[in-house]
XYZ file of C-alpha atoms in Angstrom:
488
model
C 0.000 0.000 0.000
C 2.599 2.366 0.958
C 4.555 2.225 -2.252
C 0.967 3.270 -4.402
C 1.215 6.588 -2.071
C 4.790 7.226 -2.761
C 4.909 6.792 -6.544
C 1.578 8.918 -6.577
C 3.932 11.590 -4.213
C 6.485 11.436 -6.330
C 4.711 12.174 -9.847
C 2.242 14.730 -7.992
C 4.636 17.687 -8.313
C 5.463 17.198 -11.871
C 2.017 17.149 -12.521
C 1.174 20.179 -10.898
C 4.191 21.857 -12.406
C 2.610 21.632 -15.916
C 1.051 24.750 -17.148
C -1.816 22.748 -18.755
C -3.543 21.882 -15.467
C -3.963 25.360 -14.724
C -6.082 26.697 -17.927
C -8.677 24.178 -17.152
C -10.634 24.249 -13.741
C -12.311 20.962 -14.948
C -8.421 19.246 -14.890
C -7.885 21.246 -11.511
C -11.099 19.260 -10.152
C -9.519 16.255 -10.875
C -6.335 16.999 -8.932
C -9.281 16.851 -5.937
C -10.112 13.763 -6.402
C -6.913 12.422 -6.937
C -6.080 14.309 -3.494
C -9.112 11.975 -1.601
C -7.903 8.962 -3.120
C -4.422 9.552 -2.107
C -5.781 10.493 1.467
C -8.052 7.164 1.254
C -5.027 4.893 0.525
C -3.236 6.782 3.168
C -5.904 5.809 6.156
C -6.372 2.272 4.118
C -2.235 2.353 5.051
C -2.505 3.666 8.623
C -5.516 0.947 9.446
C -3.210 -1.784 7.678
C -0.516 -0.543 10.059
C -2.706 -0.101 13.475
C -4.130 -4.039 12.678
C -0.275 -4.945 12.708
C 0.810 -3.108 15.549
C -2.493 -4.299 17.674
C -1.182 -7.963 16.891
C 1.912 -7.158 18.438
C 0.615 -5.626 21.170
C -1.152 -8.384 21.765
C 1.177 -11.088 21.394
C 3.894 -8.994 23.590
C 1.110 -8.499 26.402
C 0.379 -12.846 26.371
C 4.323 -12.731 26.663
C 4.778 -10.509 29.277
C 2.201 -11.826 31.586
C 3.912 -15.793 30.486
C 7.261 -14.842 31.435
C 5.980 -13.224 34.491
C 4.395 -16.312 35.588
C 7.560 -18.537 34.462
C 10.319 -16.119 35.770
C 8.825 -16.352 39.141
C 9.443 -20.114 39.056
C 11.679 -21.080 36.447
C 12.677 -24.589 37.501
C 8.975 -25.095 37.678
C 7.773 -23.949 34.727
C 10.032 -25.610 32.251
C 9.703 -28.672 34.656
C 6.467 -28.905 33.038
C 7.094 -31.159 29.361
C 4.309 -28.418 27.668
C 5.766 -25.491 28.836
C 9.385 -26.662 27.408
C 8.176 -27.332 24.367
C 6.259 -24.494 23.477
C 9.597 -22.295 24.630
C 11.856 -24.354 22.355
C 8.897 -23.894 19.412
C 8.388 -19.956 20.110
C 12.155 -19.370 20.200
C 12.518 -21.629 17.130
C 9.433 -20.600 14.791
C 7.494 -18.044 16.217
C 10.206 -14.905 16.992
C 10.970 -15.546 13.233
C 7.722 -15.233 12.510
C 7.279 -11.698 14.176
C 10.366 -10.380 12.130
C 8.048 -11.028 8.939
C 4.636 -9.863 10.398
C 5.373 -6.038 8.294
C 5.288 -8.341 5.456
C 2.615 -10.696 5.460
C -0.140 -11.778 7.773
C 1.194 -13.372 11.336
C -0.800 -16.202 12.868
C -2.794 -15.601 16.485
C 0.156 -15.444 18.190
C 1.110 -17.687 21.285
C -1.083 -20.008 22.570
C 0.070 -21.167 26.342
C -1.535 -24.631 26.404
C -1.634 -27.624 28.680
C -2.049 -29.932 25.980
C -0.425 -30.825 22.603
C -2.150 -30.054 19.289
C -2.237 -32.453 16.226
C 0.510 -30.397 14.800
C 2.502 -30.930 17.887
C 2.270 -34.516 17.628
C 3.040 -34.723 14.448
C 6.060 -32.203 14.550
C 7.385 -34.755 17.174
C 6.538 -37.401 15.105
C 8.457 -36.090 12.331
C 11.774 -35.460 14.754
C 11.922 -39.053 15.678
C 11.229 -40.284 12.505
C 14.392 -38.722 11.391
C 16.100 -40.088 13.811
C 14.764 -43.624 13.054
C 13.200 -43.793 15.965
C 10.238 -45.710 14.476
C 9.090 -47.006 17.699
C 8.338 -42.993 18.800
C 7.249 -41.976 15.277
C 4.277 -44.756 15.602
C 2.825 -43.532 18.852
C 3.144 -39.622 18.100
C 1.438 -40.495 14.950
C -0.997 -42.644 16.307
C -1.931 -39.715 18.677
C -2.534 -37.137 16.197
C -4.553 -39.359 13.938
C -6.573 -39.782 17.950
C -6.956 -36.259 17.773
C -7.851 -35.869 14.400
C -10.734 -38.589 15.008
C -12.022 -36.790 18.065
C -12.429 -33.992 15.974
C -9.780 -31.410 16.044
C -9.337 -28.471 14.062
C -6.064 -29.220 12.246
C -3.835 -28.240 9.548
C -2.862 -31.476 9.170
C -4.794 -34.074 7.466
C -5.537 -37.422 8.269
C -3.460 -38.156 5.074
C 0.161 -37.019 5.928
C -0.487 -38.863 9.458
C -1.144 -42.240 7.953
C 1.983 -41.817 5.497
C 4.498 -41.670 7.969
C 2.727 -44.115 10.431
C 1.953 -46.634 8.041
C 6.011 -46.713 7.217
C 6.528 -46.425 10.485
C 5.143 -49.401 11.321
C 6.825 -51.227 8.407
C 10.386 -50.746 9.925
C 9.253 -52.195 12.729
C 8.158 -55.434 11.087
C 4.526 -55.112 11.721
C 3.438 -55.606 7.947
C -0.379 -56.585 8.276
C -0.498 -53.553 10.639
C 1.449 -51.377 8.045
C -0.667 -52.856 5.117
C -3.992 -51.758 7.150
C -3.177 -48.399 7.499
C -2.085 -48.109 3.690
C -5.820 -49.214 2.940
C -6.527 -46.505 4.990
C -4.765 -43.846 3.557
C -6.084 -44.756 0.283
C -9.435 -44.575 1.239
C -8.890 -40.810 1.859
C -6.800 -40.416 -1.170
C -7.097 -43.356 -3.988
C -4.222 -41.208 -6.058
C -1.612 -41.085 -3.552
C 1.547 -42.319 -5.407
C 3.572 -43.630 -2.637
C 0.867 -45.268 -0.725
C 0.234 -46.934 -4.320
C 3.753 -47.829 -4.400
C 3.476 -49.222 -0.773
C 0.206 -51.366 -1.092
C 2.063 -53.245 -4.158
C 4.761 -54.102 -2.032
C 3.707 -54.981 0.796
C 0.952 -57.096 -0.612
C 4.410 -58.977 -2.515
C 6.138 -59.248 0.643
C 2.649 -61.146 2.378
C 2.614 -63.179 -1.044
C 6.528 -64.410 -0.387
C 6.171 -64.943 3.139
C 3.077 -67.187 2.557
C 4.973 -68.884 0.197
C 8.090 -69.731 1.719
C 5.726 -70.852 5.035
C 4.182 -73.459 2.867
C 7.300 -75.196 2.337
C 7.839 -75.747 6.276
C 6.437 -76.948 9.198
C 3.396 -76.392 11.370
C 6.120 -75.121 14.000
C 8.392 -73.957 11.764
C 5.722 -72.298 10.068
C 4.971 -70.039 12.803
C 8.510 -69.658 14.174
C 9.566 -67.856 10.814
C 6.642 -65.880 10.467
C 6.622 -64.444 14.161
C 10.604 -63.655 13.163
C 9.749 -62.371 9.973
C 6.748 -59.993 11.687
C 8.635 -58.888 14.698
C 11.852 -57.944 12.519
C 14.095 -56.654 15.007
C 11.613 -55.477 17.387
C 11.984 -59.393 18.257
C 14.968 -58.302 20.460
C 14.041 -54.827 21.255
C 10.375 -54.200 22.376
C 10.164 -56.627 25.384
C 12.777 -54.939 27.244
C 10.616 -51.452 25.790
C 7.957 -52.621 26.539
C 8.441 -53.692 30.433
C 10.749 -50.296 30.435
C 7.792 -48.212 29.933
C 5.232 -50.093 31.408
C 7.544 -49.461 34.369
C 7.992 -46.017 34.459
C 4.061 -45.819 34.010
C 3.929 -46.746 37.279
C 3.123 -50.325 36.350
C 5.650 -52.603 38.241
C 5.308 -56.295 39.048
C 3.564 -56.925 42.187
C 6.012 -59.360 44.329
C 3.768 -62.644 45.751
C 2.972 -61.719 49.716
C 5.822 -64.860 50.480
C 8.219 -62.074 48.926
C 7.381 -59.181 50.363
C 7.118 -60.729 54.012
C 11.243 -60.998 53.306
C 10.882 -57.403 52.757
C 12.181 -55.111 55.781
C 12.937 -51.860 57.242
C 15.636 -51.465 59.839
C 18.287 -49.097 61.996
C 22.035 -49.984 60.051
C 24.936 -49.240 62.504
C 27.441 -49.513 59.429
C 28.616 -53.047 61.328
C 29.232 -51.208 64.645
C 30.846 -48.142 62.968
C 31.001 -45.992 65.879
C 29.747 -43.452 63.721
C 26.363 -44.870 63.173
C 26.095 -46.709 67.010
C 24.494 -43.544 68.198
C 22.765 -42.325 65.125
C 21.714 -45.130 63.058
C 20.722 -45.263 59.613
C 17.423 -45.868 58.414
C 17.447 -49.003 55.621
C 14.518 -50.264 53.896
C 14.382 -53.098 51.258
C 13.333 -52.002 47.901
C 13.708 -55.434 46.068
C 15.096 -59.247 46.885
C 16.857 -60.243 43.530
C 18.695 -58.321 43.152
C 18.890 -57.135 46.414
C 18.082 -52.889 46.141
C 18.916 -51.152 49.918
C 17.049 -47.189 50.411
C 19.054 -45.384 53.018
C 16.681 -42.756 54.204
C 17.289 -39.045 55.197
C 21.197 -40.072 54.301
C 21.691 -36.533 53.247
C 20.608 -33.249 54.215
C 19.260 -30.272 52.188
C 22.438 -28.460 52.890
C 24.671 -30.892 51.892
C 22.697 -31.328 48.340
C 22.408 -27.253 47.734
C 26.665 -27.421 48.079
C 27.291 -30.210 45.735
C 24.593 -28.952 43.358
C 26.008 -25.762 43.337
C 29.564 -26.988 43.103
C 28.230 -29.031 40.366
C 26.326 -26.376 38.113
C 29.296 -24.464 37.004
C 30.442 -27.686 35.162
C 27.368 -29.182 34.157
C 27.902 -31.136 30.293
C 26.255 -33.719 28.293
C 26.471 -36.525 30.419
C 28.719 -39.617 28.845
C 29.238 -43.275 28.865
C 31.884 -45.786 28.400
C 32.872 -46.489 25.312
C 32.874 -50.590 25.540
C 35.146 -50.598 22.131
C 37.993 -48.112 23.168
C 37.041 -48.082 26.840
C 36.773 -43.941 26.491
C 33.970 -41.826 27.595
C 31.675 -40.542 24.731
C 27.704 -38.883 24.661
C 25.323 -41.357 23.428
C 21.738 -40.852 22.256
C 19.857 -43.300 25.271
C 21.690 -40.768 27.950
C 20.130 -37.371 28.481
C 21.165 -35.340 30.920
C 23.529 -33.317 32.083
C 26.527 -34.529 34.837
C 29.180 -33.207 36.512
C 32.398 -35.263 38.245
C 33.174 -34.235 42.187
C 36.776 -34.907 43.790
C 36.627 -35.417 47.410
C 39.724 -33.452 48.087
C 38.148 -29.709 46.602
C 35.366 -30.024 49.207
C 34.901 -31.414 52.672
C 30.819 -32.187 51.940
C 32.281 -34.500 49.085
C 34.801 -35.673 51.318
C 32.414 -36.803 54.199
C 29.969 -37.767 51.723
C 32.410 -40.805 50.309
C 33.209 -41.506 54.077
C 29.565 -41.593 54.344
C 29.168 -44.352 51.641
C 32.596 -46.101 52.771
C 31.260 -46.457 56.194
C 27.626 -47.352 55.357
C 28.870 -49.969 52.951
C 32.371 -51.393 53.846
C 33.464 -50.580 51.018
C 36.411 -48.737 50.163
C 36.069 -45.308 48.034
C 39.872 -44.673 47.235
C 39.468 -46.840 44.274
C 35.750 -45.618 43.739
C 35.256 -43.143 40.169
C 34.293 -39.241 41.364
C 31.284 -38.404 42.577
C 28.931 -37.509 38.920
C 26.379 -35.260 39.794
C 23.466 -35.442 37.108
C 20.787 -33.255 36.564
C 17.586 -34.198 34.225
C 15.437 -31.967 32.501
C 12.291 -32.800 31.212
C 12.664 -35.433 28.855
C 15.624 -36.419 30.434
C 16.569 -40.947 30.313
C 18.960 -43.031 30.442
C 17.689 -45.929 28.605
C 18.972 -49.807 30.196
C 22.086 -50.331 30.770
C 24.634 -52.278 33.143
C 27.205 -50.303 35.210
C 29.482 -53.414 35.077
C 31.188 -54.543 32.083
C 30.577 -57.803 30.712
C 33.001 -60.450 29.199
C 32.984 -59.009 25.897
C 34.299 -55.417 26.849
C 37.743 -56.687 28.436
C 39.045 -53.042 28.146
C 35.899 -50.674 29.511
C 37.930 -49.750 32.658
C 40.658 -50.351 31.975
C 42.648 -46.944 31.947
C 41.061 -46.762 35.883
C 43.331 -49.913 36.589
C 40.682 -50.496 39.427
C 38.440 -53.429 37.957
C 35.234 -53.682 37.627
C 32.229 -51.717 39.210
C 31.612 -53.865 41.998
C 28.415 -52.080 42.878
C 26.417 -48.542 43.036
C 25.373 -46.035 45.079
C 23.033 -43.636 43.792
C 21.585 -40.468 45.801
C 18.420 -39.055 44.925
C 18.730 -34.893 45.716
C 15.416 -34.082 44.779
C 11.595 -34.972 44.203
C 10.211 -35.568 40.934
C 7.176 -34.292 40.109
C 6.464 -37.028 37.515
C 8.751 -39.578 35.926
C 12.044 -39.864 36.761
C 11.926 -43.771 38.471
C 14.841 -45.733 38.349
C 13.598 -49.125 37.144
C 15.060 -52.837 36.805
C 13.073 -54.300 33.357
C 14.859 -57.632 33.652
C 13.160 -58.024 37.254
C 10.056 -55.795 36.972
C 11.372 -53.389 39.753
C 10.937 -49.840 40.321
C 12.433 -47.400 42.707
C 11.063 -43.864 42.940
C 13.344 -40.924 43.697
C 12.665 -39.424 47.438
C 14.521 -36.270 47.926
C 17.417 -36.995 50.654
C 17.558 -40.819 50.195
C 20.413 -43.338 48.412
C 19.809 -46.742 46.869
C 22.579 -49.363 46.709
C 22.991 -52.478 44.878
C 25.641 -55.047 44.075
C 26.537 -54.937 39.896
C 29.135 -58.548 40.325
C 28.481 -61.647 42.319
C 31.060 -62.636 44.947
C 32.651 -64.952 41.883
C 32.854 -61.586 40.439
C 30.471 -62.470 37.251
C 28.264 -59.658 36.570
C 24.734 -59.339 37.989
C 22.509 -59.316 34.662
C 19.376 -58.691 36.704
C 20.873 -55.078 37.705
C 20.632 -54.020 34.046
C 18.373 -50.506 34.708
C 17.310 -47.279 33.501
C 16.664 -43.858 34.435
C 12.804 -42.915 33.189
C 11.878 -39.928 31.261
C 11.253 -37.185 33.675
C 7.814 -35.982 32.698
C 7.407 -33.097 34.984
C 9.928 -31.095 37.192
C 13.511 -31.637 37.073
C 15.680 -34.529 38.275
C 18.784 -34.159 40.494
C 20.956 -37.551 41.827
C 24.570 -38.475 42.735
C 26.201 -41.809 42.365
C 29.153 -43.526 43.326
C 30.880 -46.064 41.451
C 32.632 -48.629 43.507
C 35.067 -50.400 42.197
C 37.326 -53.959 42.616
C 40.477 -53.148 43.919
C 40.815 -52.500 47.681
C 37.660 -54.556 48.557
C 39.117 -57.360 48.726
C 39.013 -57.797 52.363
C 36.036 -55.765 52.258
C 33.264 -56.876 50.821
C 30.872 -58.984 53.179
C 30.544 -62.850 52.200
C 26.848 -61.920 52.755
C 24.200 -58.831 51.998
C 22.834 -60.036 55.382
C 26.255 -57.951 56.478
C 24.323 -54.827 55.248
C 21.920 -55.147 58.006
């Protein structure tokens, strides 16, 4: 609009300059209404301006009273999984957006929601199916096509949701699955090229695999097929599956014959004269393998220091290497750790006496306190502390052994999420500000535990602070008690 008034400005004066205009008054009449028009496209401007500006104002106003709530609480409001990711999508899309709103349209502006649209789902969708995380692309997609069949107001259409799920399903071996919601899709859209494409093959594939079953057994038969189906989810979703279920809160109930083994108990650390007075408080968390809670086994004050000691250093948390024996980031870890020495700090320092004496163990040849902080979203998918047979070399540049066994701190509540959880064994152990679990990775032949093979849920709300101590082989040789009834 603008530029209509300024070519119009700039041509005005030449116009008037002509003698011609002046030896008619009916020309000089025109100039009038030439004058309104300009004047016209000049409020048309202003208004266009004014809408623009009220958008803004608008937007900066649900802004300012959103980063007044969150600023008063910061922890707490990104603790919450919505409110993170509609920060990450305004700071990634949205600002952008605003630096083109004198050029085109903007949309409403920010919504602050509690819930996810269909477009959220499916941009999440999306990420992991880059990734190749087809597991994660399935139920993302799964949810938005939910949505969409509730009825949601979407800009995405029932049609890109079925074309990544559909594939999504394929690469995890679940073809008659796959082939079902390739139907689908072409229901909606008959032309669709790829899901053409897809229907042809997949309907080959069935054809083979019927096929090659007729040529085997009745057993063998279904062996190959479930093989064939499951792909190399075979391997992978049980463990998923009881992973999740667990940190859904849905752990295996032990038989009442277990649980009467079960007990709670004052530890003096074996007559430690430290602990004769002031015992610690131990309850059993699990039987096999046998998880110990030490309760209120360190104080708020201790876990401000070593969290503040901690934040300054705070980087993407690492694992070994089992090839080179290194430490290197890895995808199924995030978080955020930090390594303490007990000689910078005497709260580190009594807090490895702590464990020492609590444990009979001996910490000289432990690894550093890591401090690890998880945000929301934050995992550490299974995983053994020990090494196994096959990685020979994973401590070796310690020179210490194996990890014998762990100690893990828990310096905060969690909202939601955030359970440390034993798949192999169904067991789940939720984080309790100011307690530690402990556990034994190796047998007393020294073979690894297999049943300690755990994880560190997704924190779904709040934030997630814990400590652990790797203890190690060497020096516990005289150490270690022949029994865990010793821990008692």
């Amino acid at each position: 609009m603008i530029w209509c008034i300024l070519i119009v400005a700039i041509l005005l004066p030449q116009s008037l300059a002509h003698p011609g205009f002046f030896t008619s008054i009916g020309q000089m009449t025109d100039l009038i209404y030439t004058e309104k028009d300009l004047v016209t496209s000049l409020k048309d401007y202003i208004k266009a301006e004014e809408d623009k500006l009220e958008q803004i104002k608008k937007w900066a106003e649900k802004l300012d009273r959103l980063t007044s709530t969150a600023t008063k609480d910061p922890e707490g409001f990104v603790g919450h999984p919505v409110n993170a990711f509609k920060l990450v999508k305004r700071l990634n899309t949205e600002w952008s957006e605003l630096e083109n709103l004198v050029l085109k349209d903007m949309s409403d502006g920010v919504k602050h929601k509690s819930f996810l649209t269909v477009e959220d789902c499916f941009e999440l969708g999306k990420v992991a199916y880059t990734e190749a995380d087809y597991y994660h692309t399935e139920l993302w997609m799964e949810q938005a096509l939910r949505q969409l069949d509730e009825g949601e107001v979407s800009t995405i259409d029932k049609v890109s949701v079925l074309d990544y799920l559909s594939y999504a399903v394929y690469q995890q071996g679940d073809l008659d699955k796959a082939l079902l919601l390739t139907k689908k899709l072409l229901e909606l859209d008959p032309e669709h090229q790829r899901a053409n494409g897809n229907l042809k093959y997949f309907e080959y594939i069935m054809a083979k695999e019927k096929d090659d079953n007729k040529s085997a057994s009745d057993d063998q038969s279904d062996q190959k097929t479930t093989s064939k189906k499951k792909g190399v989810a075979v391997d992978y979703l049980p463990e998923r599956q009881k992973y999740e279920m667990l940190c859904r809160g849905e752990g295996i109930k032990m038989t009442p014959r277990r649980q009467k083994k079960l007990f709670c108990r004052y530890h003096d650390g074996n007559r430690n004269p430290k602990f004769i007075l002031a015992p610690a408080k131990q309850e059993d968390e699990w039987d096999k393998p046998r998880i110990i809670r030490f309760h209120d086994i360190i104080s708020d004050a201790e876990i401000e220091i070593v969290k503040d000691l901690a934040k300054p250093r705070l980087s993407r948390a690492t694992v070994h290497d089992p090839e080179t024996g290194k430490l290197t980031t890895a995808q199924y870890r995030v978080s955020k750790s930090a390594w303490l020495s007990g000689y910078e700090n005497p709260v580190v320092s009594r807090i490895n006496m702590r464990i020492q004496d609590l444990t009979g163990l001996d910490v000289s040849t432990a690894e550093e306190l890591q401090v690890a902080n998880y945000g929301v979203g934050g995992q550490y998918e299974p995983h053994f502390d020990f090494a196994r047979k096959d990685e020979p070399d994973a401590f070796k540049e310690l020179g210490t052994g194996n990890r014998i066994a762990t100690w893990l701190f828990y310096m905060s509540d969690v909202s939601a999420g955030g359970a440390t959880v034993f798949p192999e064994v169904g067991a789940s152990v939720w984080p309790k500000k100011g307690t530690a679990v402990f556990w034994y990775n190796l047998f007393a032949s020294g073979e690894g535990d297999y049943s300690t093979r755990h994880a560190a849920c997704p924190v779904l709300v709040g934030n997630k602070w814990v400590s652990n101590k790797w203890l190690h082989e060497r020096g516990q040789e005289f150490r270690r008690p022949c029994t865990l009834s010793e821990l008692e």
